mmCIF file of N, CA and C in Angstrom:
data_model
loop_
_atom_site.group_PDB
_atom_site.id
_atom_site.type_symbol
_atom_site.label_atom_id
_atom_site.label_comp_id
_atom_site.label_asym_id
_atom_site.label_seq_id
_atom_site.Cartn_x
_atom_site.Cartn_y
_atom_site.Cartn_z
ATOM 1 N N MET A 1 0.894 -1.223 0.049
ATOM 2 C CA MET A 1 0.066 0.091 0.109
ATOM 3 C C MET A 1 0.848 1.379 0.171
ATOM 4 N N LYS A 2 1.890 1.082 0.864
ATOM 5 C CA LYS A 2 2.852 2.465 0.747
ATOM 6 C C LYS A 2 3.158 2.604 -0.620
ATOM 7 N N SER A 3 3.707 1.820 -1.248
ATOM 8 C CA SER A 3 4.387 1.901 -2.637
ATOM 9 C C SER A 3 3.244 2.563 -3.538
ATOM 10 N N ILE A 4 2.096 2.072 -3.480
ATOM 11 C CA ILE A 4 1.034 2.687 -4.036
ATOM 12 C C ILE A 4 0.926 4.416 -3.873
ATOM 13 N N VAL A 5 1.123 4.789 -2.550
ATOM 14 C CA VAL A 5 0.921 6.094 -2.131
ATOM 15 C C VAL A 5 2.251 6.758 -2.748
ATOM 16 N N VAL A 6 3.294 6.243 -2.664
ATOM 17 C CA VAL A 6 4.588 6.725 -3.178
ATOM 18 C C VAL A 6 4.669 6.936 -4.430
ATOM 19 N N ILE A 7 3.859 6.035 -5.395
ATOM 20 C CA ILE A 7 3.983 6.138 -6.714
ATOM 21 C C ILE A 7 2.916 7.113 -7.088
ATOM 22 N N ALA A 8 1.890 7.441 -6.628
ATOM 23 C CA ALA A 8 0.705 8.388 -6.782
ATOM 24 C C ALA A 8 1.272 9.695 -6.480
ATOM 25 N N ALA A 9 2.039 9.869 -5.587
ATOM 26 C CA ALA A 9 2.839 11.165 -5.160
ATOM 27 C C ALA A 9 3.952 11.590 -6.347
ATOM 28 N N ILE A 10 4.428 10.467 -6.854
ATOM 29 C CA ILE A 10 5.598 10.862 -7.883
ATOM 30 C C ILE A 10 4.760 11.429 -9.122
ATOM 31 N N LEU A 11 3.761 10.544 -9.334
ATOM 32 C CA LEU A 11 3.147 11.030 -10.754
ATOM 33 C C LEU A 11 2.383 12.453 -10.472
ATOM 34 N N ILE A 12 1.787 12.602 -9.301
ATOM 35 C CA ILE A 12 1.131 13.804 -9.080
ATOM 36 C C ILE A 12 2.255 15.093 -9.142
ATOM 37 N N ASN A 13 3.197 14.875 -8.395
ATOM 38 C CA ASN A 13 4.400 15.824 -8.358
ATOM 39 C C ASN A 13 4.987 16.015 -10.007
ATOM 40 N N GLY A 14 5.133 14.847 -10.516
ATOM 41 C CA GLY A 14 5.632 14.770 -11.832
ATOM 42 C C GLY A 14 4.742 15.573 -13.063
ATOM 43 N N SER A 15 3.492 15.157 -12.939
ATOM 44 C CA SER A 15 2.364 15.801 -13.535
ATOM 45 C C SER A 15 2.422 17.265 -13.420
ATOM 46 N N CYS A 16 2.626 17.856 -12.161
ATOM 47 C CA CYS A 16 2.655 19.334 -11.975
ATOM 48 C C CYS A 16 3.988 20.175 -12.395
ATOM 49 N N PHE A 17 5.162 19.119 -12.241
ATOM 50 C CA PHE A 17 6.510 19.636 -12.783
ATOM 51 C C PHE A 17 6.411 19.728 -14.325
ATOM 52 N N ALA A 18 5.787 18.604 -14.894
ATOM 53 C CA ALA A 18 5.653 18.714 -16.211
ATOM 54 C C ALA A 18 4.960 19.749 -16.926
ATOM 55 N N GLN A 19 3.666 20.237 -16.061
ATOM 56 C CA GLN A 19 2.922 21.410 -16.627
ATOM 57 C C GLN A 19 3.896 22.661 -16.349
ATOM 58 N N THR A 20 4.763 22.786 -15.455
ATOM 59 C CA THR A 20 5.523 24.019 -15.447
ATOM 60 C C THR A 20 6.836 24.180 -16.259
ATOM 61 N N ASN A 21 7.086 23.083 -16.675
ATOM 62 C CA ASN A 21 8.424 23.188 -17.199
ATOM 63 C C ASN A 21 8.394 22.790 -18.757
ATOM 64 N N ASN A 22 7.151 22.646 -19.389
ATOM 65 C CA ASN A 22 6.879 22.638 -20.897
ATOM 66 C C ASN A 22 7.710 20.966 -21.248
ATOM 67 N N CYS A 23 7.169 20.027 -20.025
ATOM 68 C CA CYS A 23 7.390 18.551 -20.319
ATOM 69 C C CYS A 23 5.973 18.123 -20.758
ATOM 70 N N HIS A 24 6.325 16.945 -21.592
ATOM 71 C CA HIS A 24 5.033 16.051 -21.799
ATOM 72 C C HIS A 24 5.387 14.626 -21.735
ATOM 73 N N ASP A 25 4.250 13.911 -21.832
ATOM 74 C CA ASP A 25 4.431 12.390 -21.864
ATOM 75 C C ASP A 25 5.347 11.872 -22.949
ATOM 76 N N MET A 26 6.143 11.241 -22.770
ATOM 77 C CA MET A 26 7.153 10.349 -23.666
ATOM 78 C C MET A 26 6.480 9.781 -24.904
ATOM 79 N N SER A 27 6.938 9.844 -25.956
ATOM 80 C CA SER A 27 6.204 9.388 -27.176
ATOM 81 C C SER A 27 6.872 7.829 -26.874
ATOM 82 N N ARG A 28 5.834 6.779 -27.427
ATOM 83 C CA ARG A 28 6.171 5.456 -27.360
ATOM 84 C C ARG A 28 7.281 5.122 -28.429
ATOM 85 N N ARG A 29 7.257 5.687 -29.407
ATOM 86 C CA ARG A 29 8.482 5.482 -30.430
ATOM 87 C C ARG A 29 9.695 5.976 -29.742
ATOM 88 N N PHE A 30 9.878 7.016 -29.223
ATOM 89 C CA PHE A 30 11.128 7.583 -28.366
ATOM 90 C C PHE A 30 11.588 6.377 -27.301
ATOM 91 N N PHE A 31 10.462 6.127 -26.583
ATOM 92 C CA PHE A 31 10.650 5.158 -25.652
ATOM 93 C C PHE A 31 11.382 3.759 -26.045
ATOM 94 N N SER A 32 10.697 3.436 -27.091
ATOM 95 C CA SER A 32 11.028 2.117 -27.504
ATOM 96 C C SER A 32 12.348 2.230 -28.405
ATOM 97 N N ASP A 33 12.772 3.132 -28.901
ATOM 98 C CA ASP A 33 13.999 3.464 -29.614
ATOM 99 C C ASP A 33 15.112 3.514 -28.558
ATOM 100 N N ARG A 34 14.911 4.208 -27.590
ATOM 101 C CA ARG A 34 16.179 4.664 -26.299
ATOM 102 C C ARG A 34 15.861 3.436 -25.174
ATOM 103 N N LEU A 35 15.081 2.612 -25.077
ATOM 104 C CA LEU A 35 14.941 1.679 -24.137
ATOM 105 C C LEU A 35 16.131 0.621 -23.922
ATOM 106 N N PRO A 36 16.728 0.017 -24.792
ATOM 107 C CA PRO A 36 17.883 -0.858 -25.086
ATOM 108 C C PRO A 36 18.896 -0.276 -23.940
ATOM 109 N N GLU A 37 19.423 1.104 -24.447
ATOM 110 C CA GLU A 37 20.559 1.597 -23.900
ATOM 111 C C GLU A 37 20.369 2.041 -22.319
ATOM 112 N N VAL A 38 18.910 2.403 -22.309
ATOM 113 C CA VAL A 38 18.676 3.000 -21.065
ATOM 114 C C VAL A 38 18.656 1.585 -19.955
ATOM 115 N N ARG A 39 18.099 0.444 -20.293
ATOM 116 C CA ARG A 39 18.051 -0.836 -19.591
ATOM 117 C C ARG A 39 19.399 -1.254 -19.461
ATOM 118 N N GLU A 40 20.342 -1.074 -20.347
ATOM 119 C CA GLU A 40 21.936 -1.727 -20.078
ATOM 120 C C GLU A 40 22.623 -0.455 -19.055
ATOM 121 N N PHE A 41 22.247 0.809 -19.141
ATOM 122 C CA PHE A 41 22.713 1.780 -18.138
ATOM 123 C C PHE A 41 22.244 1.061 -16.763
ATOM 124 N N PHE A 42 20.950 1.167 -16.771
ATOM 125 C CA PHE A 42 20.496 0.344 -15.052
ATOM 126 C C PHE A 42 21.123 -0.635 -15.000
ATOM 127 N N ARG A 43 21.350 -1.701 -15.715
ATOM 128 C CA ARG A 43 21.733 -2.997 -15.389
ATOM 129 C C ARG A 43 22.944 -2.901 -14.934
ATOM 130 N N LYS A 44 24.117 -2.120 -15.578
ATOM 131 C CA LYS A 44 25.307 -2.048 -15.289
ATOM 132 C C LYS A 44 25.548 -1.192 -13.856
ATOM 133 N N SER A 45 24.478 -0.332 -13.366
ATOM 134 C CA SER A 45 24.702 0.418 -12.065
ATOM 135 C C SER A 45 24.541 -0.469 -10.937
ATOM 136 N N GLY A 46 23.972 -1.872 -11.229
ATOM 137 C CA GLY A 46 23.790 -2.642 -10.228
ATOM 138 C C GLY A 46 22.643 -2.488 -8.842
ATOM 139 N N ARG A 47 21.807 -1.527 -9.397
ATOM 140 C CA ARG A 47 20.770 -1.373 -8.421
ATOM 141 C C ARG A 47 19.959 -2.179 -8.005
ATOM 142 N N PHE A 48 19.387 -2.974 -8.994
ATOM 143 C CA PHE A 48 18.616 -3.942 -8.886
ATOM 144 C C PHE A 48 18.461 -4.870 -10.113
ATOM 145 N N ARG A 49 17.850 -6.188 -10.248
ATOM 146 C CA ARG A 49 17.972 -7.295 -11.201
ATOM 147 C C ARG A 49 16.937 -6.642 -12.325
ATOM 148 N N LEU A 50 17.282 -6.697 -13.661
ATOM 149 C CA LEU A 50 16.342 -6.257 -14.613
ATOM 150 C C LEU A 50 15.210 -6.962 -14.820
ATOM 151 N N ASP A 51 15.325 -8.246 -14.446
ATOM 152 C CA ASP A 51 14.077 -9.200 -14.697
ATOM 153 C C ASP A 51 13.043 -8.889 -13.426
ATOM 154 N N ARG A 52 13.578 -7.933 -12.541
ATOM 155 C CA ARG A 52 12.614 -7.892 -11.321
ATOM 156 C C ARG A 52 11.868 -6.316 -11.308
ATOM 157 N N VAL A 53 12.011 -5.774 -12.541
ATOM 158 C CA VAL A 53 11.624 -4.363 -12.625
ATOM 159 C C VAL A 53 10.601 -4.252 -13.920
ATOM 160 N N ASN A 54 9.874 -3.236 -13.725
ATOM 161 C CA ASN A 54 8.865 -2.902 -14.972
ATOM 162 C C ASN A 54 9.469 -1.397 -15.402
ATOM 163 N N VAL A 55 9.468 -1.231 -16.554
ATOM 164 C CA VAL A 55 10.094 0.052 -17.061
ATOM 165 C C VAL A 55 9.015 0.664 -17.862
ATOM 166 N N SER A 56 8.724 1.932 -17.542
ATOM 167 C CA SER A 56 7.687 2.603 -18.287
ATOM 168 C C SER A 56 8.204 4.063 -18.579
ATOM 169 N N PRO A 57 7.500 4.519 -19.776
ATOM 170 C CA PRO A 57 8.056 5.966 -20.149
ATOM 171 C C PRO A 57 7.444 7.086 -19.126
ATOM 172 N N GLY A 58 8.450 8.105 -18.978
ATOM 173 C CA GLY A 58 8.082 9.070 -18.076
ATOM 174 C C GLY A 58 7.732 10.454 -18.690
ATOM 175 N N PHE A 59 8.499 11.446 -18.539
ATOM 176 C CA PHE A 59 8.264 12.822 -19.228
ATOM 177 C C PHE A 59 9.468 13.034 -20.307
ATOM 178 N N ASP A 60 9.039 13.704 -21.294
ATOM 179 C CA ASP A 60 10.176 14.321 -22.234
ATOM 180 C C ASP A 60 10.034 15.738 -22.076
ATOM 181 N N CYS A 61 11.139 16.154 -21.463
ATOM 182 C CA CYS A 61 11.177 17.689 -21.403
ATOM 183 C C CYS A 61 12.137 18.566 -22.074
ATOM 184 N N GLY A 62 12.177 17.951 -23.293
ATOM 185 C CA GLY A 62 12.957 18.887 -24.367
ATOM 186 C C GLY A 62 14.541 18.460 -24.363
ATOM 187 N N ASP A 63 15.259 18.792 -23.385
ATOM 188 C CA ASP A 63 16.367 18.449 -23.193
ATOM 189 C C ASP A 63 16.754 17.076 -22.527
ATOM 190 N N THR A 64 15.914 16.614 -21.786
ATOM 191 C CA THR A 64 15.945 15.525 -20.975
ATOM 192 C C THR A 64 14.851 14.491 -20.987
ATOM 193 N N ALA A 65 14.970 13.191 -20.730
ATOM 194 C CA ALA A 65 13.876 12.318 -20.902
ATOM 195 C C ALA A 65 13.956 11.513 -19.527
ATOM 196 N N ASP A 66 12.795 11.197 -18.971
ATOM 197 C CA ASP A 66 12.873 10.533 -17.633
ATOM 198 C C ASP A 66 12.103 8.949 -18.128
ATOM 199 N N PHE A 67 12.855 8.197 -17.878
ATOM 200 C CA PHE A 67 12.391 6.579 -17.733
ATOM 201 C C PHE A 67 12.152 6.265 -16.479
ATOM 202 N N LEU A 68 11.106 5.474 -16.112
ATOM 203 C CA LEU A 68 10.838 5.010 -14.819
ATOM 204 C C LEU A 68 10.754 3.679 -14.543
ATOM 205 N N PHE A 69 11.438 3.071 -13.664
ATOM 206 C CA PHE A 69 11.927 1.911 -13.308
ATOM 207 C C PHE A 69 11.215 1.597 -11.759
ATOM 208 N N GLU A 70 10.409 0.434 -11.805
ATOM 209 C CA GLU A 70 9.868 0.058 -10.609
ATOM 210 C C GLU A 70 10.017 -1.290 -10.247
ATOM 211 N N ALA A 71 10.122 -1.654 -9.356
ATOM 212 C CA ALA A 71 10.090 -3.059 -8.744
ATOM 213 C C ALA A 71 8.990 -3.718 -9.258
ATOM 214 N N LYS A 72 8.718 -5.020 -9.486
ATOM 215 C CA LYS A 72 7.508 -5.754 -9.871
ATOM 216 C C LYS A 72 6.797 -6.019 -8.402
ATOM 217 N N PRO A 73 5.423 -6.035 -8.429
ATOM 218 C CA PRO A 73 5.066 -6.058 -7.204
ATOM 219 C C PRO A 73 5.225 -7.263 -6.129
ATOM 220 N N GLU A 74 5.853 -8.179 -6.525
ATOM 221 C CA GLU A 74 6.209 -9.279 -5.922
ATOM 222 C C GLU A 74 7.731 -9.124 -5.228
ATOM 223 N N PHE A 75 8.295 -7.876 -5.626
ATOM 224 C CA PHE A 75 9.634 -7.740 -5.455
ATOM 225 C C PHE A 75 9.711 -6.383 -4.764
ATOM 226 N N ASN A 76 8.619 -5.458 -4.744
ATOM 227 C CA ASN A 76 8.615 -4.136 -4.420
ATOM 228 C C ASN A 76 8.598 -3.885 -3.033
ATOM 229 N N ASN A 77 9.368 -3.097 -2.436
ATOM 230 C CA ASN A 77 9.387 -2.525 -1.254
ATOM 231 C C ASN A 77 9.676 -1.014 -1.177
ATOM 232 N N PRO A 78 9.288 0.062 -0.261
ATOM 233 C CA PRO A 78 9.632 1.133 -0.315
ATOM 234 C C PRO A 78 11.014 1.541 -0.857
ATOM 235 N N GLY A 79 11.141 2.352 -1.641
ATOM 236 C CA GLY A 79 12.511 2.990 -2.495
ATOM 237 C C GLY A 79 12.763 2.039 -3.354
ATOM 238 N N PHE A 80 11.924 1.090 -3.924
ATOM 239 C CA PHE A 80 12.492 0.145 -5.019
ATOM 240 C C PHE A 80 11.867 0.813 -6.349
ATOM 241 N N HIS A 81 12.172 1.916 -6.411
ATOM 242 C CA HIS A 81 11.779 2.510 -7.814
ATOM 243 C C HIS A 81 12.911 3.668 -8.161
ATOM 244 N N TRP A 82 13.125 4.077 -9.224
ATOM 245 C CA TRP A 82 14.180 4.742 -9.863
ATOM 246 C C TRP A 82 13.791 5.413 -10.907
ATOM 247 N N ILE A 83 14.409 6.550 -11.294
ATOM 248 C CA ILE A 83 14.165 7.354 -12.512
ATOM 249 C C ILE A 83 15.551 7.314 -13.247
ATOM 250 N N VAL A 84 15.672 7.000 -14.267
ATOM 251 C CA VAL A 84 16.805 7.161 -15.293
ATOM 252 C C VAL A 84 16.554 8.359 -15.973
ATOM 253 N N GLU A 85 17.413 9.452 -15.880
ATOM 254 C CA GLU A 85 17.345 10.708 -16.698
ATOM 255 C C GLU A 85 18.283 10.710 -17.979
ATOM 256 N N LEU A 86 17.895 10.930 -19.001
ATOM 257 C CA LEU A 86 18.679 10.858 -20.040
ATOM 258 C C LEU A 86 18.812 12.245 -20.631
ATOM 259 N N THR A 87 20.182 12.747 -20.718
ATOM 260 C CA THR A 87 20.305 13.962 -21.450
ATOM 261 C C THR A 87 20.348 13.833 -22.884
ATOM 262 N N LYS A 88 19.519 14.223 -23.747
ATOM 263 C CA LYS A 88 19.518 13.787 -25.069
ATOM 264 C C LYS A 88 20.739 14.394 -25.975
ATOM 265 N N SER A 89 21.114 15.590 -25.580
ATOM 266 C CA SER A 89 22.251 16.159 -26.591
ATOM 267 C C SER A 89 23.605 15.327 -26.248
ATOM 268 N N THR A 90 23.820 14.815 -25.369
ATOM 269 C CA THR A 90 25.006 14.306 -24.912
ATOM 270 C C THR A 90 24.841 12.526 -24.477
ATOM 271 N N GLY A 91 23.854 11.998 -24.404
ATOM 272 C CA GLY A 91 23.251 10.547 -24.077
ATOM 273 C C GLY A 91 23.731 10.414 -22.640
ATOM 274 N N LYS A 92 24.428 11.356 -21.809
ATOM 275 C CA LYS A 92 24.482 11.044 -20.416
ATOM 276 C C LYS A 92 23.159 10.528 -19.752
ATOM 277 N N MET A 93 23.616 9.729 -18.704
ATOM 278 C CA MET A 93 22.231 9.142 -17.877
ATOM 279 C C MET A 93 22.730 9.380 -16.727
ATOM 280 N N VAL A 94 21.767 9.417 -15.774
ATOM 281 C CA VAL A 94 21.909 9.753 -14.370
ATOM 282 C C VAL A 94 20.615 8.680 -13.509
ATOM 283 N N ILE A 95 20.987 8.205 -12.582
ATOM 284 C CA ILE A 95 19.864 7.361 -11.781
ATOM 285 C C ILE A 95 19.460 8.220 -10.587
ATOM 286 N N ILE A 96 18.026 8.349 -10.561
ATOM 287 C CA ILE A 96 17.671 9.244 -9.343
ATOM 288 C C ILE A 96 16.998 8.210 -8.534
ATOM 289 N N ASP A 97 17.487 7.698 -7.186
ATOM 290 C CA ASP A 97 16.941 6.786 -6.487
ATOM 291 C C ASP A 97 15.522 7.225 -5.725
ATOM 292 N N GLY A 98 14.640 6.112 -5.380
ATOM 293 C CA GLY A 98 13.401 6.550 -4.956
ATOM 294 C C GLY A 98 13.367 6.516 -3.638
ATOM 295 N N ILE A 99 12.724 7.210 -2.903
ATOM 296 C CA ILE A 99 12.656 7.507 -1.381
ATOM 297 C C ILE A 99 12.064 6.352 -0.767
#
């Protein structure tokens, strides 16, 4: 139940952020084109096993794009969600850990 509240808070805050910073939902095409490299980056980070996470598109904010990683329900605990932020111009990625 806690994870549902945390995810809802992220989505609500993300939605407000998106509206104030010209962000919009990531396109399915961009998501599928970049997903392999983002998954590989996450795998190399050693945060969590890829077979135990769901990945979904986040927001596209022009210069950056966010990919949402969340542990599957059977492995989920508080904090088992991450955002991989991709800087489009450089391809640089960073992982933002969940709370």
